[in-house]
PDB file of C-alpha atoms in Angstrom:
ATOM      1  CA  MET Y   1      -0.033   0.011  -0.069  1.00 64.00           C
ATOM      2  CA  ASN Y   2       1.495   3.282  -1.029  1.00 88.00           C
ATOM      3  CA  ILE Y   3       2.054   6.325   1.279  1.00 92.00           C
ATOM      4  CA  TYR Y   4      -0.554   8.435  -0.417  1.00 93.00           C
ATOM      5  CA  ARG Y   5      -3.333   5.794   0.286  1.00 91.00           C
ATOM      6  CA  ARG Y   6      -1.915   4.954   3.728  1.00 92.00           C
ATOM      7  CA  VAL Y   7      -1.145   8.409   5.162  1.00 94.00           C
ATOM      8  CA  ILE Y   8      -2.267  11.286   2.951  1.00 95.00           C
ATOM      9  CA  PHE Y   9      -5.733  10.251   1.722  1.00 95.00           C
ATOM     10  CA  PRO Y  10      -7.178   9.354   5.255  1.00 95.00           C
ATOM     11  CA  ARG Y  11      -6.481  13.012   6.304  1.00 95.00           C
ATOM     12  CA  LEU Y  12      -8.029  14.412   3.094  1.00 94.00           C
ATOM     13  CA  LEU Y  13     -11.016  12.172   3.533  1.00 95.00           C
ATOM     14  CA  ASP Y  14     -11.393  13.272   7.131  1.00 96.00           C
ATOM     15  CA  LEU Y  15     -11.297  16.933   6.355  1.00 95.00           C
ATOM     16  CA  SER Y  16     -13.499  16.776   3.298  1.00 94.00           C
ATOM     17  CA  LEU Y  17     -16.341  14.865   5.160  1.00 96.00           C
ATOM     18  CA  SER Y  18     -16.334  16.688   8.389  1.00 94.00           C
ATOM     19  CA  GLY Y  19     -18.398  19.730   9.092  1.00 93.00           C
ATOM     20  CA  GLU Y  20     -21.709  20.670  10.651  1.00 96.00           C
ATOM     21  CA  LEU Y  21     -23.999  19.988   7.622  1.00 97.00           C
ATOM     22  CA  VAL Y  22     -22.363  16.570   6.848  1.00 97.00           C
ATOM     23  CA  GLY Y  23     -22.751  15.786  10.642  1.00 98.00           C
ATOM     24  CA  ARG Y  24     -26.399  16.521  10.506  1.00 98.00           C
ATOM     25  CA  TYR Y  25     -26.944  14.246   7.465  1.00 98.00           C
ATOM     26  CA  ARG Y  26     -25.063  11.480   9.429  1.00 98.00           C
ATOM     27  CA  ARG Y  27     -27.290  11.956  12.592  1.00 98.00           C
ATOM     28  CA  GLU Y  28     -30.589  11.945  10.549  1.00 98.00           C
ATOM     29  CA  LEU Y  29     -29.453   8.774   8.740  1.00 98.00           C
ATOM     30  CA  LEU Y  30     -28.420   6.883  11.908  1.00 98.00           C
ATOM     31  CA  ALA Y  31     -31.316   7.896  14.075  1.00 97.00           C
ATOM     32  CA  ASN Y  32     -33.230   4.717  13.237  1.00 96.00           C
ATOM     33  CA  VAL Y  33     -30.290   2.344  13.332  1.00 98.00           C
ATOM     34  CA  ARG Y  34     -31.043  -0.603  15.825  1.00 97.00           C
ATOM     35  CA  GLY Y  35     -29.846  -3.850  17.242  1.00 97.00           C
ATOM     36  CA  ILE Y  36     -26.508  -5.416  16.183  1.00 98.00           C
ATOM     37  CA  VAL Y  37     -24.776  -3.146  13.808  1.00 98.00           C
ATOM     38  CA  LEU Y  38     -22.097  -3.496  11.006  1.00 98.00           C
ATOM     39  CA  GLU Y  39     -20.631  -0.317   9.502  1.00 98.00           C
ATOM     40  CA  ILE Y  40     -18.685  -0.876   6.151  1.00 98.00           C
ATOM     41  CA  GLY Y  41     -16.066   1.655   5.118  1.00 97.00           C
ATOM     42  CA  PHE Y  42     -15.692   2.948   8.752  1.00 98.00           C
ATOM     43  CA  GLY Y  43     -12.880   5.237   7.434  1.00 97.00           C
ATOM     44  CA  THR Y  44     -11.693   7.597  10.038  1.00 97.00           C
ATOM     45  CA  GLY Y  45     -14.784   7.067  12.287  1.00 98.00           C
ATOM     46  CA  LEU Y  46     -16.633  10.206  11.511  1.00 98.00           C
ATOM     47  CA  ASN Y  47     -20.029   8.392  12.119  1.00 98.00           C
ATOM     48  CA  LEU Y  48     -19.158   7.353  15.589  1.00 98.00           C
ATOM     49  CA  SER Y  49     -20.377  10.362  17.483  1.00 97.00           C
ATOM     50  CA  HIS Y  50     -23.671  10.471  15.587  1.00 98.00           C
ATOM     51  CA  TYR Y  51     -25.050   7.051  16.479  1.00 98.00           C
ATOM     52  CA  PRO Y  52     -28.109   7.222  18.798  1.00 97.00           C
ATOM     53  CA  GLU Y  53     -27.486   6.584  22.550  1.00 95.00           C
ATOM     54  CA  HIS Y  54     -29.053   3.138  22.667  1.00 96.00           C
ATOM     55  CA  ILE Y  55     -26.359   1.818  20.273  1.00 97.00           C
ATOM     56  CA  GLN Y  56     -23.474   0.514  22.590  1.00 95.00           C
ATOM     57  CA  THR Y  57     -21.589  -1.747  20.301  1.00 97.00           C
ATOM     58  CA  ILE Y  58     -20.774  -1.860  16.624  1.00 98.00           C
ATOM     59  CA  THR Y  59     -18.632  -3.920  14.250  1.00 98.00           C
ATOM     60  CA  VAL Y  60     -16.837  -1.852  11.774  1.00 98.00           C
ATOM     61  CA  VAL Y  61     -14.765  -2.802   8.656  1.00 98.00           C
ATOM     62  CA  ASP Y  62     -12.489  -0.888   6.271  1.00 97.00           C
ATOM     63  CA  PRO Y  63      -9.911  -2.250   3.789  1.00 96.00           C
ATOM     64  CA  ASN Y  64      -7.445   0.696   4.408  1.00 96.00           C
ATOM     65  CA  PRO Y  65      -5.399   0.117   7.602  1.00 95.00           C
ATOM     66  CA  GLY Y  66      -4.080   3.740   7.158  1.00 95.00           C
ATOM     67  CA  MET Y  67      -7.481   5.045   8.461  1.00 96.00           C
ATOM     68  CA  GLY Y  68      -6.625   3.498  11.757  1.00 92.00           C
ATOM     69  CA  SER Y  69      -4.675   6.438  13.348  1.00 91.00           C
ATOM     70  CA  LEU Y  70      -7.584   8.803  13.059  1.00 96.00           C
ATOM     71  CA  ALA Y  71     -10.300   6.155  13.815  1.00 97.00           C
ATOM     72  CA  ARG Y  72      -8.614   4.901  16.925  1.00 96.00           C
ATOM     73  CA  ARG Y  73      -8.660   8.501  18.372  1.00 96.00           C
ATOM     74  CA  ARG Y  74     -12.303   8.688  17.899  1.00 97.00           C
ATOM     75  CA  MET Y  75     -12.852   5.144  19.213  1.00 97.00           C
ATOM     76  CA  ALA Y  76     -10.926   6.011  22.452  1.00 96.00           C
ATOM     77  CA  CYS Y  77     -13.210   9.073  23.123  1.00 95.00           C
ATOM     78  CA  SER Y  78     -16.383   7.100  22.369  1.00 96.00           C
ATOM     79  CA  SER Y  79     -18.827   5.392  24.724  1.00 95.00           C
ATOM     80  CA  ILE Y  80     -19.580   2.832  22.019  1.00 97.00           C
ATOM     81  CA  ALA Y  81     -17.447  -0.331  22.067  1.00 97.00           C
ATOM     82  CA  VAL Y  82     -16.053  -0.846  18.551  1.00 98.00           C
ATOM     83  CA  ASP Y  83     -14.941  -4.062  16.861  1.00 98.00           C
ATOM     84  CA  TRP Y  84     -12.638  -2.568  14.230  1.00 97.00           C
ATOM     85  CA  GLN Y  85     -11.485  -5.018  11.450  1.00 97.00           C
ATOM     86  CA  VAL Y  86      -9.251  -4.436   8.265  1.00 97.00           C
ATOM     87  CA  VAL Y  87     -11.775  -6.044   6.012  1.00 96.00           C
ATOM     88  CA  ASP Y  88     -13.023  -5.672   2.429  1.00 96.00           C
ATOM     89  CA  ALA Y  89     -16.833  -5.505   2.132  1.00 97.00           C
ATOM     90  CA  GLN Y  90     -16.526  -7.718  -1.033  1.00 97.00           C
ATOM     91  CA  GLN Y  91     -15.854 -10.677   1.299  1.00 96.00           C
ATOM     92  CA  LEU Y  92     -17.241 -10.145   4.829  1.00 98.00           C
ATOM     93  CA  PRO Y  93     -15.977 -12.642   7.433  1.00 97.00           C
ATOM     94  CA  PHE Y  94     -19.320 -12.914   9.151  1.00 98.00           C
ATOM     95  CA  PRO Y  95     -21.885 -15.767   9.372  1.00 97.00           C
ATOM     96  CA  ASN Y  96     -25.249 -15.348   7.584  1.00 97.00           C
ATOM     97  CA  GLN Y  97     -27.861 -13.220   9.314  1.00 97.00           C
ATOM     98  CA  SER Y  98     -25.469 -11.750  11.820  1.00 97.00           C
ATOM     99  CA  PHE Y  99     -26.607  -7.997  11.783  1.00 98.00           C
ATOM    100  CA  ASP Y 100     -29.839  -6.046  12.250  1.00 98.00           C
ATOM    101  CA  SER Y 101     -28.583  -2.901  10.617  1.00 98.00           C
ATOM    102  CA  VAL Y 102     -25.641  -2.275   8.025  1.00 98.00           C
ATOM    103  CA  VAL Y 103     -24.495   1.294   7.620  1.00 98.00           C
ATOM    104  CA  SER Y 104     -22.664   2.723   4.636  1.00 98.00           C
ATOM    105  CA  THR Y 105     -21.633   6.325   4.244  1.00 98.00           C
ATOM    106  CA  TRP Y 106     -19.520   7.604   1.319  1.00 98.00           C
ATOM    107  CA  THR Y 107     -18.348   4.005   0.834  1.00 98.00           C
ATOM    108  CA  LEU Y 108     -20.432   2.404  -2.088  1.00 98.00           C
ATOM    109  CA  CYS Y 109     -18.615   4.817  -4.483  1.00 98.00           C
ATOM    110  CA  SER Y 110     -15.291   3.138  -4.111  1.00 97.00           C
ATOM    111  CA  ILE Y 111     -15.863  -0.518  -3.747  1.00 98.00           C
ATOM    112  CA  PRO Y 112     -14.527  -2.156  -6.910  1.00 97.00           C
ATOM    113  CA  ASP Y 113     -17.207  -5.023  -7.141  1.00 98.00           C
ATOM    114  CA  LEU Y 114     -20.199  -3.279  -5.700  1.00 98.00           C
ATOM    115  CA  ALA Y 115     -22.601  -5.884  -6.776  1.00 97.00           C
ATOM    116  CA  ARG Y 116     -20.604  -8.390  -4.765  1.00 98.00           C
ATOM    117  CA  ALA Y 117     -20.505  -6.158  -1.696  1.00 98.00           C
ATOM    118  CA  LEU Y 118     -24.234  -5.651  -1.722  1.00 98.00           C
ATOM    119  CA  GLN Y 119     -24.780  -9.393  -2.000  1.00 97.00           C
ATOM    120  CA  GLU Y 120     -22.522  -9.844   1.019  1.00 98.00           C
ATOM    121  CA  ILE Y 121     -24.557  -7.131   2.923  1.00 98.00           C
ATOM    122  CA  GLN Y 122     -27.779  -9.047   2.083  1.00 97.00           C
ATOM    123  CA  ARG Y 123     -26.142 -12.237   3.357  1.00 97.00           C
ATOM    124  CA  VAL Y 124     -25.297 -10.924   6.720  1.00 98.00           C
ATOM    125  CA  LEU Y 125     -28.460  -9.017   7.395  1.00 98.00           C
ATOM    126  CA  ARG Y 126     -30.961 -10.757   9.501  1.00 97.00           C
ATOM    127  CA  VAL Y 127     -34.686 -11.211   8.458  1.00 96.00           C
ATOM    128  CA  GLY Y 128     -36.038  -7.767   8.770  1.00 96.00           C
ATOM    129  CA  GLY Y 129     -32.639  -6.142   8.756  1.00 98.00           C
ATOM    130  CA  LYS Y 130     -32.002  -2.843   6.989  1.00 98.00           C
ATOM    131  CA  LEU Y 131     -29.236  -1.140   4.955  1.00 98.00           C
ATOM    132  CA  PHE Y 132     -28.815   2.583   5.821  1.00 98.00           C
ATOM    133  CA  PHE Y 133     -26.940   4.453   3.300  1.00 98.00           C
ATOM    134  CA  LEU Y 134     -25.705   8.006   2.617  1.00 98.00           C
ATOM    135  CA  GLU Y 135     -23.643   8.261  -0.705  1.00 98.00           C
ATOM    136  CA  HIS Y 136     -22.847  10.632  -3.481  1.00 98.00           C
ATOM    137  CA  GLY Y 137     -23.315   9.537  -7.095  1.00 98.00           C
ATOM    138  CA  LEU Y 138     -24.707  10.117 -10.606  1.00 98.00           C
ATOM    139  CA  SER Y 139     -26.909  13.191 -10.936  1.00 98.00           C
ATOM    140  CA  ARG Y 140     -30.276  13.166 -12.632  1.00 97.00           C
ATOM    141  CA  ASP Y 141     -29.173  16.087 -14.741  1.00 98.00           C
ATOM    142  CA  PRO Y 142     -27.750  15.042 -18.141  1.00 98.00           C
ATOM    143  CA  GLN Y 143     -25.318  18.070 -18.159  1.00 98.00           C
ATOM    144  CA  ILE Y 144     -24.004  17.235 -14.690  1.00 98.00           C
ATOM    145  CA  GLN Y 145     -23.715  13.639 -15.738  1.00 98.00           C
ATOM    146  CA  ARG Y 146     -21.540  14.464 -18.713  1.00 98.00           C
ATOM    147  CA  TRP Y 147     -19.110  16.322 -16.259  1.00 98.00           C
ATOM    148  CA  GLN Y 148     -19.331  13.253 -13.899  1.00 98.00           C
ATOM    149  CA  HIS Y 149     -18.236  10.833 -16.604  1.00 98.00           C
ATOM    150  CA  ARG Y 150     -15.466  13.200 -17.799  1.00 98.00           C
ATOM    151  CA  LEU Y 151     -14.048  13.724 -14.423  1.00 98.00           C
ATOM    152  CA  ASN Y 152     -14.340  10.301 -13.087  1.00 98.00           C
ATOM    153  CA  PRO Y 153     -10.854   8.932 -14.169  1.00 98.00           C
ATOM    154  CA  ILE Y 154      -9.231  11.886 -12.216  1.00 97.00           C
ATOM    155  CA  GLN Y 155     -11.455  11.240  -9.251  1.00 97.00           C
ATOM    156  CA  LYS Y 156     -10.574   7.580  -9.082  1.00 97.00           C
ATOM    157  CA  VAL Y 157      -6.939   8.484  -8.855  1.00 95.00           C
ATOM    158  CA  ILE Y 158      -7.034  11.154  -6.324  1.00 95.00           C
ATOM    159  CA  ALA Y 159      -9.888   9.822  -4.139  1.00 95.00           C
ATOM    160  CA  ASP Y 160      -8.546   6.072  -3.825  1.00 93.00           C
ATOM    161  CA  GLY Y 161     -10.932   4.470  -6.277  1.00 95.00           C
ATOM    162  CA  CYS Y 162     -13.995   6.771  -5.573  1.00 97.00           C
ATOM    163  CA  ASN Y 163     -16.312   7.047  -8.507  1.00 98.00           C
ATOM    164  CA  LEU Y 164     -18.459  10.126  -9.325  1.00 98.00           C
ATOM    165  CA  ASN Y 165     -20.990   8.473 -11.773  1.00 98.00           C
ATOM    166  CA  ARG Y 166     -22.554   5.461  -9.941  1.00 98.00           C
ATOM    167  CA  ASP Y 167     -26.218   5.377  -9.869  1.00 98.00           C
ATOM    168  CA  MET Y 168     -26.639   4.302  -6.373  1.00 98.00           C
ATOM    169  CA  ALA Y 169     -30.490   3.806  -6.508  1.00 98.00           C
ATOM    170  CA  GLN Y 170     -30.183   1.611  -9.613  1.00 98.00           C
ATOM    171  CA  LEU Y 171     -27.360  -0.421  -8.159  1.00 98.00           C
ATOM    172  CA  ILE Y 172     -28.917  -0.973  -4.861  1.00 98.00           C
ATOM    173  CA  ARG Y 173     -32.150  -1.971  -6.340  1.00 97.00           C
ATOM    174  CA  GLY Y 174     -30.368  -4.261  -8.827  1.00 97.00           C
ATOM    175  CA  ALA Y 175     -28.581  -5.923  -6.136  1.00 97.00           C
ATOM    176  CA  GLY Y 176     -31.903  -7.308  -4.855  1.00 97.00           C
ATOM    177  CA  PHE Y 177     -33.027  -4.459  -2.340  1.00 98.00           C
ATOM    178  CA  GLN Y 178     -36.060  -2.430  -2.180  1.00 97.00           C
ATOM    179  CA  PHE Y 179     -36.286   1.030  -0.781  1.00 98.00           C
ATOM    180  CA  GLU Y 180     -38.114   1.846   2.527  1.00 97.00           C
ATOM    181  CA  GLU Y 181     -36.898   5.490   2.135  1.00 97.00           C
ATOM    182  CA  LEU Y 182     -34.916   7.156  -0.649  1.00 98.00           C
ATOM    183  CA  GLU Y 183     -33.978  10.794  -1.071  1.00 98.00           C
ATOM    184  CA  GLN Y 184     -31.920  12.296  -3.910  1.00 98.00           C
ATOM    185  CA  PHE Y 185     -30.641  15.820  -3.594  1.00 98.00           C
ATOM    186  CA  TYR Y 186     -27.794  18.180  -4.103  1.00 98.00           C
ATOM    187  CA  MET Y 187     -25.754  19.130  -1.118  1.00 97.00           C
ATOM    188  CA  PRO Y 188     -25.601  22.898  -0.617  1.00 96.00           C
ATOM    189  CA  ASN Y 189     -22.507  24.897  -1.288  1.00 92.00           C
ATOM    190  CA  GLN Y 190     -20.752  21.874  -3.077  1.00 95.00           C
ATOM    191  CA  PRO Y 191     -19.923  21.371  -6.815  1.00 97.00           C
ATOM    192  CA  LYS Y 192     -22.862  19.577  -8.322  1.00 97.00           C
ATOM    193  CA  PHE Y 193     -20.670  16.973  -9.965  1.00 97.00           C
ATOM    194  CA  ILE Y 194     -19.614  15.673  -6.565  1.00 97.00           C
ATOM    195  CA  GLY Y 195     -22.331  16.881  -4.332  1.00 97.00           C
ATOM    196  CA  TYR Y 196     -25.430  14.784  -5.619  1.00 98.00           C
ATOM    197  CA  LEU Y 197     -26.371  12.589  -2.607  1.00 98.00           C
ATOM    198  CA  TYR Y 198     -28.569   9.535  -2.209  1.00 98.00           C
ATOM    199  CA  ARG Y 199     -29.819   8.938   1.367  1.00 98.00           C
ATOM    200  CA  GLY Y 200     -32.027   6.090   2.367  1.00 98.00           C
ATOM    201  CA  ILE Y 201     -32.941   2.895   3.926  1.00 98.00           C
ATOM    202  CA  ALA Y 202     -33.207  -0.361   1.946  1.00 98.00           C
ATOM    203  CA  ILE Y 203     -34.407  -3.918   2.686  1.00 98.00           C
ATOM    204  CA  PRO Y 204     -33.736  -7.158   0.891  1.00 96.00           C
ATOM    205  CA  ASP Y 205     -36.445  -7.959  -1.644  1.00 88.00           C
ATOM    206  CA  LEU Y 206     -36.855 -11.654  -0.737  1.00 78.00           C
ATOM    207  CA  GLU Y 207     -39.034 -12.261  -3.738  1.00 72.00           C
ATOM    208  CA  ARG Y 208     -36.461 -10.963  -6.388  1.00 63.00           C
ATOM    209  CA  LYS Y 209     -33.115 -12.326  -7.209  1.00 56.00           C
ATOM    210  CA  PRO Y 210     -30.083  -9.940  -7.634  1.00 55.00           C
ATOM    211  CA  GLU Y 211     -29.461  -8.588 -11.153  1.00 50.00           C
ATOM    212  CA  LEU Y 212     -25.956  -9.779 -11.468  1.00 42.00           C
ATOM    213  CA  THR Y 213     -25.046  -7.447 -14.397  1.00 36.00           C
ATOM    214  CA  ALA Y 214     -26.400  -4.311 -12.925  1.00 36.00           C
ATOM    215  CA  PHE Y 215     -23.063  -2.990 -11.819  1.00 33.00           C
ATOM    216  CA  SER Y 216     -21.142  -3.525 -15.048  1.00 32.00           C
ATOM    217  CA  SER Y 217     -22.668  -0.627 -17.130  1.00 30.00           C
ATOM    218  CA  VAL Y 218     -21.249   2.135 -14.810  1.00 33.00           C
ATOM    219  CA  ILE Y 219     -17.774   0.978 -13.864  1.00 30.00           C
TER     220      ILE Y 219
END
């Protein structure tokens, strides 16, 4: 793992995803999280202070061990007991039906095989379990989409594999989920090519198999 990914990028990520407005989005998303919780893409631990008080333990995974220096500081200051593991969401090391809630914030944009990761999330969710997500992605405006496609190769280099042009609603639905809640909106005071957000709650659609090819069109 190179020094940029291990040392520099975690600090850039932490800086760009901090702030009062982003914190409010996190709190609103996490307000209804319950039970045994898994967070994928824990990063530097920015969600940790926004979990509701009844959440006392969480399991978190992230493939980048460089996030640990900042994450451990937040874990040390938190009342929540955190089981932190350096793990790729494409291959979760947990038994079937292990969690009541899975949380993903600004993570689905950068997982190489997103369809596989979403299938893994389905596998580890218990019956009645929910995926809580807050992600940026493809705008509904064709003009903004063109810029997202143009800038995506640059974004992937500077943001450790992050994609600007993933249609998160289509991808989550294509992986066999249905939406309990879904909002799509531009984040204020952000460039539209990077500030188009998807926020919602998804549950496995037990009557429909995942569309295994849904991810391939937007890589």
